[in-house]
Coordinates of C-alpha atoms in Angstrom, one line a residue:
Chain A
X1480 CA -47.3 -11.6 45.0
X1481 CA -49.8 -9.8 42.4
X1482 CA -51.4 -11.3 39.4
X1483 CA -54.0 -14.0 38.8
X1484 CA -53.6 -17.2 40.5
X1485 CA -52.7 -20.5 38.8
X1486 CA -55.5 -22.2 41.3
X1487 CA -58.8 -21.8 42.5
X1488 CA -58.5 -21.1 46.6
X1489 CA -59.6 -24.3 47.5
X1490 CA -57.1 -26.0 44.8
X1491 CA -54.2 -24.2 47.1
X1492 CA -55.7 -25.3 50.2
X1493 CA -55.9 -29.0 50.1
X1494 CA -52.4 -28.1 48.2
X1495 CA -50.8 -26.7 51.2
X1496 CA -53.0 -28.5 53.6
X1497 CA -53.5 -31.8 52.4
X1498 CA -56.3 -34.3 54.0
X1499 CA -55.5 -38.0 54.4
X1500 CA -51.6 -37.6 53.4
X1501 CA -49.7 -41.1 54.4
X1502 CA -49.7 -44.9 54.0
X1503 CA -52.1 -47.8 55.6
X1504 CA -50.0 -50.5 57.3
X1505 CA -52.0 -53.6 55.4
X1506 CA -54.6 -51.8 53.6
X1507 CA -57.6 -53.6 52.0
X1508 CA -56.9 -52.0 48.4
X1509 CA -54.1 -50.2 46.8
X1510 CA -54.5 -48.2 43.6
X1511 CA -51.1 -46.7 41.8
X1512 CA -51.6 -45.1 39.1
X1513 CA -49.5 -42.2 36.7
X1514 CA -45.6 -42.1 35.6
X1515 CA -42.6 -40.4 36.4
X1516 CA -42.9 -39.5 32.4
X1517 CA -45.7 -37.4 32.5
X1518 CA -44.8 -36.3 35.9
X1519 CA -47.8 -37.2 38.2
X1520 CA -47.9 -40.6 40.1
X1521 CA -50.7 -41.4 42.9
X1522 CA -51.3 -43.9 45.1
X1523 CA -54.2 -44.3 46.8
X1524 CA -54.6 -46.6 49.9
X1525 CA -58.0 -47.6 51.4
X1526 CA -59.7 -49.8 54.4
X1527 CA -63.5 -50.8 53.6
X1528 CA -66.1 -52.0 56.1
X1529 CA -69.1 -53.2 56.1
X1530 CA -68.9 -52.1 51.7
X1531 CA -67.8 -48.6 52.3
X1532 CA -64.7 -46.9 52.7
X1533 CA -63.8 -46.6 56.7
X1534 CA -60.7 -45.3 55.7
X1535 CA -58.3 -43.7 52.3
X1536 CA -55.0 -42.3 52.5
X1537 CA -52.8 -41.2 49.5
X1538 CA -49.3 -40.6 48.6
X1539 CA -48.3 -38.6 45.5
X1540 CA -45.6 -36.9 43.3
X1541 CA -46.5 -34.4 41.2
X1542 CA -47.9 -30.8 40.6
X1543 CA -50.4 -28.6 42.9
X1544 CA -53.2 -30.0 41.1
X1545 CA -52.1 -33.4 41.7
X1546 CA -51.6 -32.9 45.2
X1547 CA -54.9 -31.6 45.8
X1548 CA -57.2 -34.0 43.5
X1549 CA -55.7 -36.7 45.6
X1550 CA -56.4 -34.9 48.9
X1551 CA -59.6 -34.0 47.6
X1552 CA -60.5 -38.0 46.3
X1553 CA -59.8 -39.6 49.4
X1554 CA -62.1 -36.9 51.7
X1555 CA -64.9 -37.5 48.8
X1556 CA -63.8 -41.4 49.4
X1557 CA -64.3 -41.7 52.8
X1558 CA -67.5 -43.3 53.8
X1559 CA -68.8 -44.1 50.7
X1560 CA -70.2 -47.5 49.4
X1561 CA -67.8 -49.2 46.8
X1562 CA -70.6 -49.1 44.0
X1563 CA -70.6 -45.1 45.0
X1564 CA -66.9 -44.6 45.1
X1565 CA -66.3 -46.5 41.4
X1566 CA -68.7 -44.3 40.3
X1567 CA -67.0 -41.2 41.7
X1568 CA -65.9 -39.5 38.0
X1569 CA -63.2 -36.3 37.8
X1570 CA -65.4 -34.0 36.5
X1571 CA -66.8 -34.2 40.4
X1572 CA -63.1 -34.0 41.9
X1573 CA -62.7 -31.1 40.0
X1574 CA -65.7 -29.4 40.4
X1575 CA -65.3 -30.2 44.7
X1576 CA -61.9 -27.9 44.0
X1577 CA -64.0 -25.1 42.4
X1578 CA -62.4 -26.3 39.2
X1579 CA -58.6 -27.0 37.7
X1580 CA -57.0 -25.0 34.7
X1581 CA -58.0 -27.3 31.2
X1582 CA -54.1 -28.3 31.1
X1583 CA -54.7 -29.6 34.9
X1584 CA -57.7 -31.7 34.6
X1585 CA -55.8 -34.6 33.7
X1586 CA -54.5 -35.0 37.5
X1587 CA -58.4 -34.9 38.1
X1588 CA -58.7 -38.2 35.9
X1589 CA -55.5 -40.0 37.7
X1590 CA -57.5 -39.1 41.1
X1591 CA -60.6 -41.3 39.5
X1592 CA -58.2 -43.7 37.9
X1593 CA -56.6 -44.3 41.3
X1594 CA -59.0 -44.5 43.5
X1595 CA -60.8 -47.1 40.8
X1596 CA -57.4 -49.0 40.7
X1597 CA -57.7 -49.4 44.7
X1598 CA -61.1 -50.9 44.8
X1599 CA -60.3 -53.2 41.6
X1600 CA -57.5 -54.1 43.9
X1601 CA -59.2 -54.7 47.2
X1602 CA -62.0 -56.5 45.1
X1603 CA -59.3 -59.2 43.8
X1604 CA -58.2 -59.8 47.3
X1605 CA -61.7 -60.6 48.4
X1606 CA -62.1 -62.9 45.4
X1607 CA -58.9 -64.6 45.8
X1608 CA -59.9 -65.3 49.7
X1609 CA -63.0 -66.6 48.3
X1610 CA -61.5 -69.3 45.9
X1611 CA -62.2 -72.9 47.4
X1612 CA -58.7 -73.8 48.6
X1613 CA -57.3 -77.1 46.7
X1614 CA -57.6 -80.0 49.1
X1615 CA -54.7 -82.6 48.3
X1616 CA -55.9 -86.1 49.3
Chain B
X932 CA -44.0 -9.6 51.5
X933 CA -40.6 -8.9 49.8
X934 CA -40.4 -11.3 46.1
X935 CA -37.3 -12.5 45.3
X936 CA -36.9 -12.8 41.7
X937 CA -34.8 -15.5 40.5
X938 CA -36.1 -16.1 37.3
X939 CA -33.2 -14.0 34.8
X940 CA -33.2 -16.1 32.1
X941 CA -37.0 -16.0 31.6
X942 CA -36.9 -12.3 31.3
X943 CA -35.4 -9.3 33.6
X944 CA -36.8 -6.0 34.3
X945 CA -36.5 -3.3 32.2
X946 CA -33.7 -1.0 34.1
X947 CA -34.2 2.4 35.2
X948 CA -31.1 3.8 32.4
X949 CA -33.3 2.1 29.8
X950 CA -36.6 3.4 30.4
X951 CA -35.1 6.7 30.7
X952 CA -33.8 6.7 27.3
X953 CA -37.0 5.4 26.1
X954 CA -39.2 7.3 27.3
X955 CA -37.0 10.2 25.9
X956 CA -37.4 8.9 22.4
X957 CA -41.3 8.0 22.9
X958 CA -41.6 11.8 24.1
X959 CA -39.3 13.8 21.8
X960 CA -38.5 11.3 18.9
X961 CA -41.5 10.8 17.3
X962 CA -41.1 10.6 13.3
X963 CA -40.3 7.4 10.8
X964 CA -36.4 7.0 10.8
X965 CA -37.3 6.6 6.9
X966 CA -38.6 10.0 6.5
X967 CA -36.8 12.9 5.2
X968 CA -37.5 15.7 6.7
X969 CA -36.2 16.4 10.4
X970 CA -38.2 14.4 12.6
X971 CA -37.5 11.1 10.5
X972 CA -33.6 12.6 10.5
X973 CA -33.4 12.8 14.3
X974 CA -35.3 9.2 14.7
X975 CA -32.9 7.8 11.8
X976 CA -29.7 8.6 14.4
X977 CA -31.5 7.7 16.8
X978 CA -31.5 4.1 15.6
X979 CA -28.0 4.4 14.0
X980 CA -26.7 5.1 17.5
X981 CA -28.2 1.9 19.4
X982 CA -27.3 0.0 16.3
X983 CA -23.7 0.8 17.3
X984 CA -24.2 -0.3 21.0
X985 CA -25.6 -3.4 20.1
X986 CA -22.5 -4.1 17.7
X987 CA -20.1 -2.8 20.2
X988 CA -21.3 -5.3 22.8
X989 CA -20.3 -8.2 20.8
X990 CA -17.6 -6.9 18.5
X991 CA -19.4 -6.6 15.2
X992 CA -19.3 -3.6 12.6
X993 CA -23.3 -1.5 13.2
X994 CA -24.0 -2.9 9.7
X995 CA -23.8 -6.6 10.8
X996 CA -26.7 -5.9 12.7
X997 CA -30.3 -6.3 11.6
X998 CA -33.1 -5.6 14.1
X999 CA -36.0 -7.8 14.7
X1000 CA -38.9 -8.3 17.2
X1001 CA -37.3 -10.7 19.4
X1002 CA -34.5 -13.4 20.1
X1003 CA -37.2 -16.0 18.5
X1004 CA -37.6 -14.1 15.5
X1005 CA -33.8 -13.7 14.7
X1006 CA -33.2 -17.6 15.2
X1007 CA -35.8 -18.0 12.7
X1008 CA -34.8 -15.5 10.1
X1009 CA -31.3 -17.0 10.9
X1010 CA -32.3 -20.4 10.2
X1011 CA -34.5 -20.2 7.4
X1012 CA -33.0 -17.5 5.9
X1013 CA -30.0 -19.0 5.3
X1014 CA -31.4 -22.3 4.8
X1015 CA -33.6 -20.9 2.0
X1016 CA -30.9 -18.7 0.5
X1017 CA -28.7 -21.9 0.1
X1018 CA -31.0 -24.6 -1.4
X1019 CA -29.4 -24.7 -4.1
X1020 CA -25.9 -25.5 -2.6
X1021 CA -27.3 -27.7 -0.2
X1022 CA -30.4 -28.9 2.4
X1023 CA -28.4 -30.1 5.6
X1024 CA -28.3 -28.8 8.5
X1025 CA -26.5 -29.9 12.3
X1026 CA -27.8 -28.5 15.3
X1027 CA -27.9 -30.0 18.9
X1028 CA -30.3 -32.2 20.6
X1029 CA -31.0 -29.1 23.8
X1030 CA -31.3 -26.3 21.4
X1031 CA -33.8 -23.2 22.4
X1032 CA -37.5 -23.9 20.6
X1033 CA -36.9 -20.9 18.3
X1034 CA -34.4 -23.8 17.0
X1035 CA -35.7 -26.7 17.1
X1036 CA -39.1 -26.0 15.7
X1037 CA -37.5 -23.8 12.5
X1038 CA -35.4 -27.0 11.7
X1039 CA -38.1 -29.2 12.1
X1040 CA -40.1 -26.9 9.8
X1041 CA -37.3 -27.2 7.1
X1042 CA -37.7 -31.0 7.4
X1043 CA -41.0 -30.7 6.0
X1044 CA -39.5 -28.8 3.4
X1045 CA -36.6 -31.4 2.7
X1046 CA -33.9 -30.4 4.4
X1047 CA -32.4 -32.8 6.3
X1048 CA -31.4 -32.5 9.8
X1049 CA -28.7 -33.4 12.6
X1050 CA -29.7 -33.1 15.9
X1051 CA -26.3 -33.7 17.9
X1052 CA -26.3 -35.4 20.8
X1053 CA -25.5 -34.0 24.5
X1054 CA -22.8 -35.3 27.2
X1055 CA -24.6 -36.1 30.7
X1056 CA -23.4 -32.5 31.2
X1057 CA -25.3 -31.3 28.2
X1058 CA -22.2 -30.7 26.0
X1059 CA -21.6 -30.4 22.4
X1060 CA -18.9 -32.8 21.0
X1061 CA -17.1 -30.6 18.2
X1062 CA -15.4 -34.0 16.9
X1063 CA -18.6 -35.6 16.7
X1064 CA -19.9 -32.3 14.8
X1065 CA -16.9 -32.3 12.6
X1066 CA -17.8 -36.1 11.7
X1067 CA -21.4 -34.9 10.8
X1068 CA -20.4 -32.3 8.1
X1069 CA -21.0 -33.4 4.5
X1070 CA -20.7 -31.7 1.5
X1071 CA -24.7 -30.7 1.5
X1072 CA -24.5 -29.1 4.8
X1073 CA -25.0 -25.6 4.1
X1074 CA -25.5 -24.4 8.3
X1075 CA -24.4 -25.5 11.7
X1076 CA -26.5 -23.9 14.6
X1077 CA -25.6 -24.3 18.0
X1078 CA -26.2 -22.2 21.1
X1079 CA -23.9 -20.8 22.9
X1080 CA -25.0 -20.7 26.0
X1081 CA -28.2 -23.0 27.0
X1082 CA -31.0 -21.1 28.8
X1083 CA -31.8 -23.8 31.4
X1084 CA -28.9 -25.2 32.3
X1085 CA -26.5 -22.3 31.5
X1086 CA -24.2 -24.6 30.0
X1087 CA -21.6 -23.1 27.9
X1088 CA -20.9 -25.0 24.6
X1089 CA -17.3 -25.2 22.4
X1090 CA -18.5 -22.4 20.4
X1091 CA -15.2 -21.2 19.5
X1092 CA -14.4 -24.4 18.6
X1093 CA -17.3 -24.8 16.3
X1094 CA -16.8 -21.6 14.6
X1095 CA -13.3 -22.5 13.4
X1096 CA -14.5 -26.1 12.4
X1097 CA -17.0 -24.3 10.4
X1098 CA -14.8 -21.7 8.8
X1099 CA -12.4 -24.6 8.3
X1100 CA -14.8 -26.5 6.3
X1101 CA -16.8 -23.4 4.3
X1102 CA -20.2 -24.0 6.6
X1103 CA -21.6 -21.3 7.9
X1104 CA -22.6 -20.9 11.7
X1105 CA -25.0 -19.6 13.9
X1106 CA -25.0 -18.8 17.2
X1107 CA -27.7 -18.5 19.6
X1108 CA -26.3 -16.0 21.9
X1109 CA -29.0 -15.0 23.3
X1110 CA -28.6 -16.3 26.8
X1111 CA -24.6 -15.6 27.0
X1112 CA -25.4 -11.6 26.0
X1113 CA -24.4 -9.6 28.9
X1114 CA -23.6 -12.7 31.1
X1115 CA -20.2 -14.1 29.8
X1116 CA -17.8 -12.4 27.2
X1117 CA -19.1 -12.8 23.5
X1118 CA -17.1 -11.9 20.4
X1119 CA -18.0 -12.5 17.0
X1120 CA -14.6 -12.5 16.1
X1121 CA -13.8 -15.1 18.3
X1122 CA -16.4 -17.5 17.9
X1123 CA -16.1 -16.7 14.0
X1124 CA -20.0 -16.6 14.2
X1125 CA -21.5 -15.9 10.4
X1126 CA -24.5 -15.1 12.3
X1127 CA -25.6 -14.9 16.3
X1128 CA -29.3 -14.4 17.6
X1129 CA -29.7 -11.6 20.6
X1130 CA -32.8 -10.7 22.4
X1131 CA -33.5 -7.1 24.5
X1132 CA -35.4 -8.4 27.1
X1133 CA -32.3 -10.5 28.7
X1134 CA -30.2 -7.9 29.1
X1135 CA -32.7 -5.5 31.2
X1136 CA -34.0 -4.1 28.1
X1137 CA -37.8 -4.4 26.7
X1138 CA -39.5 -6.8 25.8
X1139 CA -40.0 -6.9 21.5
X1140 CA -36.9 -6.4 20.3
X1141 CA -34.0 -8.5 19.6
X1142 CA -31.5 -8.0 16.8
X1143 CA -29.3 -11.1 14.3
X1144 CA -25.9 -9.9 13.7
X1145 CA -24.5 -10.8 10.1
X1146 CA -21.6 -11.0 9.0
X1147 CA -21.0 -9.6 5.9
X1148 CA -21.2 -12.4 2.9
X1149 CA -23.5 -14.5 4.9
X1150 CA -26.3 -15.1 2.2
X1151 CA -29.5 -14.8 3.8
X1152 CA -33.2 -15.0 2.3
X1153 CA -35.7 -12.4 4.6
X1154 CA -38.9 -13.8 5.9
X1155 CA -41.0 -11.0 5.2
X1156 CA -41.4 -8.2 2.6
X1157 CA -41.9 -4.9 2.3
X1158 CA -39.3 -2.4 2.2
X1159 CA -35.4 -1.8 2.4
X1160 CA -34.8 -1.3 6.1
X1161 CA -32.0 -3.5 7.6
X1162 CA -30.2 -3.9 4.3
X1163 CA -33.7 -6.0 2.7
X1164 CA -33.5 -8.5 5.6
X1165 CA -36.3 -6.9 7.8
X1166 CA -38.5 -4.7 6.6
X1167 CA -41.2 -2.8 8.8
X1168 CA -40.6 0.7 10.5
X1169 CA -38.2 0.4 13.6
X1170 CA -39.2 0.6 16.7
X1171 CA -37.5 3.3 17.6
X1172 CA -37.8 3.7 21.1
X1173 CA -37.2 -0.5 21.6
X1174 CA -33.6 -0.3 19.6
X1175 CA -33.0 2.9 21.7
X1176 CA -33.6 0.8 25.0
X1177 CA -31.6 -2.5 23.6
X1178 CA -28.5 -0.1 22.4
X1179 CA -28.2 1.5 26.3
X1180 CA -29.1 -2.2 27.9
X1181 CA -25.7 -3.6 25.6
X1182 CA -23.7 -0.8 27.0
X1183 CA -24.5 -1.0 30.8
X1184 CA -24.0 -4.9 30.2
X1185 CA -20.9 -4.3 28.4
X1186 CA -19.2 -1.8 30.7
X1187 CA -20.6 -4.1 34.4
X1188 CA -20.2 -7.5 32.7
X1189 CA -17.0 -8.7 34.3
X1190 CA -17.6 -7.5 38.1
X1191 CA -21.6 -8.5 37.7
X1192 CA -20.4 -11.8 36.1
X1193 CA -18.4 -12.5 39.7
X1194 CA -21.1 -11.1 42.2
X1195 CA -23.3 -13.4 40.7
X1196 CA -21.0 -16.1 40.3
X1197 CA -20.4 -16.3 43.7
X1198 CA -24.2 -15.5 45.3
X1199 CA -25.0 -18.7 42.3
X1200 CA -22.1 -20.8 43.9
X1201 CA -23.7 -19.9 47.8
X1202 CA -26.9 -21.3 46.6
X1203 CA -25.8 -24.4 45.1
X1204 CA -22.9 -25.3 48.4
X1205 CA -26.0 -24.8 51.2
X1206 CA -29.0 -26.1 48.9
X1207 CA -26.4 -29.2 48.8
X1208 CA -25.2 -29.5 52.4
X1209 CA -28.6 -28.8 54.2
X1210 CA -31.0 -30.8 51.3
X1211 CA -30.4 -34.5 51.0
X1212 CA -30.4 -36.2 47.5
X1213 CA -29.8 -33.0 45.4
X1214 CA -28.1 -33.1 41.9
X1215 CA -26.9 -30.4 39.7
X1216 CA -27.3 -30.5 36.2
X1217 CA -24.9 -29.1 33.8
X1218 CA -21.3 -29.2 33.4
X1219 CA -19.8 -27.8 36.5
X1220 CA -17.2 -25.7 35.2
X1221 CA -18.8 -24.6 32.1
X1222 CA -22.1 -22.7 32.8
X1223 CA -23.2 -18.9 32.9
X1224 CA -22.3 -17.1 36.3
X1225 CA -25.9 -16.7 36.9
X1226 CA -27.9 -20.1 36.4
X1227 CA -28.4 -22.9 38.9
X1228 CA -30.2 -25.9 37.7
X1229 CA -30.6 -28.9 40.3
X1230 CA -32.6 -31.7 41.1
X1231 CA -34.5 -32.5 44.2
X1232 CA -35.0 -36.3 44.1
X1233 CA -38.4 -38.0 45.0
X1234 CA -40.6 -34.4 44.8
X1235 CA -41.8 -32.6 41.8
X1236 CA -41.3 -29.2 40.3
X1237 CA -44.1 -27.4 40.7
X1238 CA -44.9 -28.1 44.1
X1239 CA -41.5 -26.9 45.0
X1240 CA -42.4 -23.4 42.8
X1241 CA -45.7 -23.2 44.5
X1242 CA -43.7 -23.7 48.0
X1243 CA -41.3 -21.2 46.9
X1244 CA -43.7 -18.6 46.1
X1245 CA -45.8 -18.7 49.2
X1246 CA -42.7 -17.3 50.5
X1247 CA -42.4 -14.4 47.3
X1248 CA -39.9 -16.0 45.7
X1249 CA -40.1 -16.8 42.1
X1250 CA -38.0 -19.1 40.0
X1251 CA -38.7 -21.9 37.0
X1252 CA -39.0 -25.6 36.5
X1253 CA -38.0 -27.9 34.0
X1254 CA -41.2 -30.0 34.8
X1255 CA -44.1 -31.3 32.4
X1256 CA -46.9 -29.6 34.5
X1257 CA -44.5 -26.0 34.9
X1258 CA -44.2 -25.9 30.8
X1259 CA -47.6 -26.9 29.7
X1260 CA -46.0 -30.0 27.7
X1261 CA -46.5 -33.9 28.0
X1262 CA -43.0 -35.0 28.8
X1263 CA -40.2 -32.7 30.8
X1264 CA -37.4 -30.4 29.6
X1265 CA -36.2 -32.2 26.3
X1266 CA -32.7 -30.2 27.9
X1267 CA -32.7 -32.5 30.6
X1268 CA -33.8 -35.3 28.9
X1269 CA -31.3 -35.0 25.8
X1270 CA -28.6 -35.2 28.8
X1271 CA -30.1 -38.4 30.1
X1272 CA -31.2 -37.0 33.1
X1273 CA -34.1 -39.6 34.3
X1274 CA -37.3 -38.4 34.3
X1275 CA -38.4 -38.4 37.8
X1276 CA -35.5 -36.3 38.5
X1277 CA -36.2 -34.0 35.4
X1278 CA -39.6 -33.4 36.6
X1279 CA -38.1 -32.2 40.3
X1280 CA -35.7 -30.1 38.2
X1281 CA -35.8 -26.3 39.1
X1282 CA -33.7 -23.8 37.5
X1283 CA -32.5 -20.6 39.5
X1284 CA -30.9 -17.8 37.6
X1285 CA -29.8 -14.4 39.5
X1286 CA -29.8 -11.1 38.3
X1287 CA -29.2 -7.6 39.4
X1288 CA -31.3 -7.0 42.2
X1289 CA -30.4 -10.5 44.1
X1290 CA -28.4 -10.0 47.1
X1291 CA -27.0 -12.4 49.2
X1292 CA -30.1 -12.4 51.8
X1293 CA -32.5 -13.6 48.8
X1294 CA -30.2 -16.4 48.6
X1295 CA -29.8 -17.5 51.7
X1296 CA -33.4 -16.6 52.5
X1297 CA -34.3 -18.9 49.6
X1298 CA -32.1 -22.0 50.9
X1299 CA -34.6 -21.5 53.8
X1300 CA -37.7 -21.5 52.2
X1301 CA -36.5 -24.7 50.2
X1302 CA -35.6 -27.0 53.5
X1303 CA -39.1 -27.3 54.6
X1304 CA -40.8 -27.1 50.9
X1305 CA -39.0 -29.7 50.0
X1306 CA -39.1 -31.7 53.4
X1307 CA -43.1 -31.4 53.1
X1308 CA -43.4 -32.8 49.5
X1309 CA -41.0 -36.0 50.1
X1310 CA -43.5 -36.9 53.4
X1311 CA -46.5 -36.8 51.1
X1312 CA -44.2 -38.9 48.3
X1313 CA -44.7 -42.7 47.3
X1314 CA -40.9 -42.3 46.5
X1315 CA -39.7 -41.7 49.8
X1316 CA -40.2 -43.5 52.6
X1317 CA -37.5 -41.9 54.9
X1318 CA -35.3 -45.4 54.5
X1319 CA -33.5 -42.6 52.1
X1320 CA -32.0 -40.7 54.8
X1321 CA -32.0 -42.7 57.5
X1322 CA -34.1 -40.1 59.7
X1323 CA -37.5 -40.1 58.0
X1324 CA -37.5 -35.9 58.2
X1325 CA -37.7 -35.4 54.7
X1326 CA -34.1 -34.9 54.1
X1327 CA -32.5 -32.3 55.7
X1328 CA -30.1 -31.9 58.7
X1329 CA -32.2 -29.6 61.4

């Protein structure tokens, strides 16, 4: 069909081709972030080795953009340090898409937000293995 | 690629008859209608004769009619105008909860300007209550407004009902009838409308003109000013060639209404029965029974809307969503949610409504696009997990 397209080329790709799609069976960090409300929700699943991320996979409801920022922030994900991947911001996901319409850019955000919420995630796992257990006498 | 169109009640294509007629007046019929001499003569019947069309189409006199620029612009000159015109009588108003913008956003404006507003609630199939309306009614309500048929759902309200509780009780009432023009049988006389809103562009006429038919006595205030056409209610040099086109889109709608109202019933019907027996977890919304020939909303659980439009058009075919991301707005369709429809299913709303052109192959060349569009989206989906059907294919039988 004719007429300008709603999304850059490489917005449709990872749309219709999506990297990483799926679930890890007992991942090291899980981000979820978004509502059915506003219509986008992501979760973000990720293994991490040695401090970087061996491995992300994501699951997602919501619009093209959605789709392919979370495509997009796991293949940017993957094999990055943790202090790397927090610092990972949506203007980046966005920009690796060749861009988002203005009203889309907020998906871009929920990619950051989620990926963020899985390393918060994995890093309260690690502390809580940490904690001294209680020894009862 | 062939496109499918499926997107009606958005706008249709201007047909062949119409831009035939046009193009006859933009050629040949070139003066003011408010000139004297002979070219403003032959523009001025012109006008007078798609005037009549319009009026015929829904059983009003050619002087009820007043052209205006759209279906938007009539709701508004509706609204306010009779809101305005009647201050002094009284500043309430009752309208319904799934009402078009053009609505909503005039009656919100006239809260600003103290009137007070009802907004009736919905059924879960997005119907009017005309008890509950009746209960509303005080002595300060000076206009009920209330659709006729809704534009996403197609759902068609108690109208008739609502006129002769109006009548009954000395309010006047206005119609939107902009969707139900052309689609389903609409009579003034019948619904005992003061006032009803059409628009061109609905009917396979052009885009820009639309037309409020008022019945004689209803006091209305115009919006703008600047001259005497359409009795002091609109002023502004017709467009000619635009009423010309609307007048010959009413009477081809007219004349094919009740067998075109049946081919697309039944073509609508075909896509709803195999949508539901080869997708899993599908829900219509809107009243069964009670909806426009042509519209199919439905609900594809676990997957949202856009996706499915961007699926769909990979394929050519084109239809709408009642998504946040499809509409450009923070929540989804206020239709939807007014019905109590949740909003995870609201968001994997998508509204089909046929037209002329759609033949039995676009539908059933559609229900196979949708099986693996919508099988691909509930794999990728934290909502499904396969447990939901028992098969973990996404939801369909193959």
């Amino acid at each position: 069909m004719s007429g300008d397209s709603l999304y850059s080329e490489k917005v449709m790709d990872h749309f219709h081709h999506p990297r990483n799609v799926g679930k890890i069976e007992n991942p090291d960090g899980v981000g979820t972030v978004g509502n059915p409300v506003c219509g986008d929700v992501m979760k973000l699943y990720i293994t991490v080795k040695d401090g970087r991320i061996s491995d992300a996979k994501f699951q997602t409801f919501g619009c093209g953009a959605a789709i392919a920022t979370s495509s997009m922030v796991t293949e940017l994900a993957k094999g990055k340090t943790l202090e790397e991947a927090i610092a990972l911001s949506n203007k980046e996901v966005a920009a690796a898409l060749d861009g988002l319409p203005p009203a889309k850019m907020h998906c871009s955000m929920l990619g950051e937000e989620a990926l963020k919420a899985a390393i918060e995630d994995y890093r309260k796992k690690v502390k809580a293995n940490n904690e001294p257990q209680n020894i009862e006498h | 690629m062939k496109t499918v169109y499926l997107d009606h009640n958005a706008t249709t294509p201007v047909r062949e008859e119409v831009l035939e007629a046009m193009f006859a007046i933009y050629r040949g019929v070139t003066g003011n209608p408010s000139s004297i001499h002979a070219f403003g003569r032959a523009a001025r019947k012109e006008v007078e004769a798609g005037r009549a069309k319009v009026a015929a189409a829904i059983g009003a006199k050619p002087e009820e009619i007043v052209f205006t620029g759209g279906g938007t612009e009539a709701d508004n000159l509706a609204i306010l105008g009779v809101a305005f015109a009647n201050r002094k009588r009284g500043n309430h108003i009752i309208t319904s909860a799934i009402e078009h913008h053009a609505v909503l956003h005039a009656c919100r404006f006239l809260e600003k300007e103290g009137f007070s507003v009802t907004y009736l609630p919905v059924s879960g199939e997005g119907l009017v209550d005309p008890k509950e309306l009746a209960n509303e009614i005080r002595p300060e309500t000076i206009l009920i407004t209330v659709m006729t048929a809704n534009n996403e759902i197609g759902v068609i309200q108690p109208v008739e009902e609502i006129g002769e509780i109006a009548k009954a009780r000395g309010v006047v009432f206005h119609t939107d009838a902009i969707q139900a023009l052309g689609k389903i049988p609409f009579s003034v006389e019948k619904t005992e409308a003061g006032l009803a809103a059409l628009s061109a562009h609905k009917v396979y006429g052009p885009k820009g003109v639309g037309a409020l038919y008022v019945r004689r006595g209803v006091r209305l205030q115009p919006l703008t000013y600047g001259g005497h056409h359409e009795r002091g209610k609109r002023p502004g040099t017709e467009n000619v060639a635009g009423i010309v086109g609307f007048g010959r889109a009413c009477e081809l709608a007219l004349a094919e209404l009740t067998a075109e109202a049946d081919r697309l019933r039944l073509l609508r019907d075909r896509l709803c029965s195999d949508i539901s027996k080869k997708i899993s977890h599908v829900k219509l919304n809107g009243a069964p029974g009670k909806r426009l020939p042509n519209t199919l909303n439905m609900s594809f659980e676990f997957v949202e809307g856009e996706g499915i439009l961007l699926g769909l058009e990979m394929s050519g075919i084109a239809a709408a969503s009642g998504s946040a991301c499809t509409s450009g707005e923070l929540t989804p369709s206020h239709v939807l949610s007014a019905m109590g429809v949740p909003a995870a299913l609201a968001q994997g709303s998508i509204r089909f409504s046929l037209g002329r052109e759609n033949t039995l192959e676009d539908i059933l060349g559609t229900v196979e696009v949708l099986i693996p569009v919508v099988r691909r989206l509930r794999l990728m989906s934290p909502f499904y997990d396969g447990s939901q059907d028992g098969t973990g294919t996404g939801g369909d039988t193959r």
